[in-house]
Coordinates of C-alpha atoms in Angstrom, one line a residue:
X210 CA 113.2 78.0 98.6
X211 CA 114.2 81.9 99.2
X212 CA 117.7 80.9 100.0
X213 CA 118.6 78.3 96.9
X214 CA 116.7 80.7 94.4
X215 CA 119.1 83.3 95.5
X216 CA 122.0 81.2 95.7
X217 CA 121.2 80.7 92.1
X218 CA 120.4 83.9 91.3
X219 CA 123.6 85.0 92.1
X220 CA 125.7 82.0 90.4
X221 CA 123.6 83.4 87.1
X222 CA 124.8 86.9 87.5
X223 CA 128.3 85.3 87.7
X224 CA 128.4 84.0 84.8
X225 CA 127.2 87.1 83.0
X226 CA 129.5 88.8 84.5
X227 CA 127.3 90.9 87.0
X228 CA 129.6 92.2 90.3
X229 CA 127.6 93.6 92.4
X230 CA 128.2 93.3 96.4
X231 CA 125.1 91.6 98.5
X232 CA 124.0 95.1 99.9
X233 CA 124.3 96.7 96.4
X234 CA 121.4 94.4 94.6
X235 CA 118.3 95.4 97.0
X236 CA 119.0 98.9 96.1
X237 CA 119.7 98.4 92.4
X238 CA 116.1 96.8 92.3
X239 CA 114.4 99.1 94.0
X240 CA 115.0 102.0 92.5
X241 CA 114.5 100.2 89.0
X242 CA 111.1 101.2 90.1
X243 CA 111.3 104.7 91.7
X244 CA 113.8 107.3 92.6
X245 CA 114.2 107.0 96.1
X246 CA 115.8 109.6 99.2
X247 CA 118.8 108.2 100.8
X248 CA 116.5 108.3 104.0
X249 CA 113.9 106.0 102.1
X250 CA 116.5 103.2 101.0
X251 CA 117.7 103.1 104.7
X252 CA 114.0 102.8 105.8
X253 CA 112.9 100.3 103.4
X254 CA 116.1 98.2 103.6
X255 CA 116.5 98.6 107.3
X256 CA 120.1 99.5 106.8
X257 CA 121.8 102.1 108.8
X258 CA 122.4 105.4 106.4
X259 CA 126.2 104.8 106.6
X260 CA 125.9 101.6 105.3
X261 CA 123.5 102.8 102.0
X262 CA 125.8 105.7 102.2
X263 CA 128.8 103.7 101.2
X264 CA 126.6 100.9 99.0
X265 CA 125.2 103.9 97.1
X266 CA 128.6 105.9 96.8
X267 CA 130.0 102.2 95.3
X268 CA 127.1 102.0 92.6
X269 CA 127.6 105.7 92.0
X270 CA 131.8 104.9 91.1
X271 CA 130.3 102.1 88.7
X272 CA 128.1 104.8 86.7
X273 CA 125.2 102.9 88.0
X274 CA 123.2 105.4 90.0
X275 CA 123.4 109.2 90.0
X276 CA 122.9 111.5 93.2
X277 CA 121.2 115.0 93.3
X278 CA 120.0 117.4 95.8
X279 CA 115.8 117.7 95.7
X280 CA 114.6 120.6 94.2
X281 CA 111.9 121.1 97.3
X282 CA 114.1 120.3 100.4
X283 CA 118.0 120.7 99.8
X284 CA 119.3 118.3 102.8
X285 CA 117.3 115.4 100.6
X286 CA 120.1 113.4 98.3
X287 CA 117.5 112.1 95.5
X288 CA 119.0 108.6 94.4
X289 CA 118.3 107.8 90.7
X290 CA 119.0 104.5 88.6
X291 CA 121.0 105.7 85.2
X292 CA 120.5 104.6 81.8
X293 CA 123.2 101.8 82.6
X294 CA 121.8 101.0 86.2
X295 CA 118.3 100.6 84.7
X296 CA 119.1 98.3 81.9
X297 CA 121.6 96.3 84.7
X298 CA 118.0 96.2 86.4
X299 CA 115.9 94.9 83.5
X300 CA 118.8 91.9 83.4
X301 CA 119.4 91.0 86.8
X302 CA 115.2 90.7 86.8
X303 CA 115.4 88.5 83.7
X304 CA 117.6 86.3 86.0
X305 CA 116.4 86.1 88.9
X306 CA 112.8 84.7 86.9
X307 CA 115.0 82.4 84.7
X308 CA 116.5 81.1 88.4
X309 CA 113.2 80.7 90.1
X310 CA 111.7 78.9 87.2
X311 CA 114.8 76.8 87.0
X312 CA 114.7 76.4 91.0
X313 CA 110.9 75.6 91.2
X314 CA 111.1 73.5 88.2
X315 CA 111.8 70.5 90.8
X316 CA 108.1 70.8 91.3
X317 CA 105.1 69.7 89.6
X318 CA 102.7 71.8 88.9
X319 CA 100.4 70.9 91.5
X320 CA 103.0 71.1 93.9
X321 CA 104.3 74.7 92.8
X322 CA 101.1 76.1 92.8
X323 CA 100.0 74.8 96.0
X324 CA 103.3 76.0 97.9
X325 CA 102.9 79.4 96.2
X326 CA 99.2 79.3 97.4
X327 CA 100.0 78.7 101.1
X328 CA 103.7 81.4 100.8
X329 CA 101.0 84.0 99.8
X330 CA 98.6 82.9 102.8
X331 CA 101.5 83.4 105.2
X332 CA 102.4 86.7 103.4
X333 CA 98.8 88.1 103.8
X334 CA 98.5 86.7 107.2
X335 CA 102.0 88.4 108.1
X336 CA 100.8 92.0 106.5
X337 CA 98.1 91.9 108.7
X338 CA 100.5 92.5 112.0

């Protein structure tokens, strides 16, 4: 379900003429939330910091995301989303709902609501580890 939502997801942002690489997007959604340390992107995505290094230098060149030094601990890069990443964000969110309501719409209701009931049991079961 994961895979074919994405796979829309991503055929949707083609057609609106979103280019983003696959290792940009996770960042460009988290931070829609939160500024975030280079250290805490490569934590949370469990990428090396050469990797977001390069993914964040990309989205920087696009005038997406904006870099600055913390004000409390100068070796700290503070990553922030800017006016243009932010309302990138908002659409790429609109999106990816209009491709999971398009993907699950294969479903009845019953059926949606009871595989959405038994994801989250896994999920909670899963935090629990």
């Amino acid at each position: 379900m994961k895979r074919t939502i994405f796979r829309h997801t991503n055929a949707l942002m083609s057609e609106a003429g979103i280019t983003l690489q696959l290792e940009q997007l996770p960042l460009i959604m988290i931070l829609q939330h939160d500024n975030r340390s280079q250290r805490e992107l490569s934590d949370i995505t469990m990428r090396d910091k050469s990797s977001i290094l390069r993914s964040i230098n990309a989205l920087e060149k696009k005038g997406l995301v904006v870099v600055k030094k913390d004000k409390g601990d100068k070796r700290k890069n503070i990553v922030s989303l800017t006016d243009e990443g932010i309302d990138l964000a908002k659409n790429i969110r609109i999106l990816m709902n209009r491709a999971e309501d398009e993907v699950l719409a294969v479903f009845s209701v019953k059926e949606r609501s009871e595989a959405l009931q038994t994801i989250r049991g896994y999920a909670d079961k899963l935090d629990t580890l």
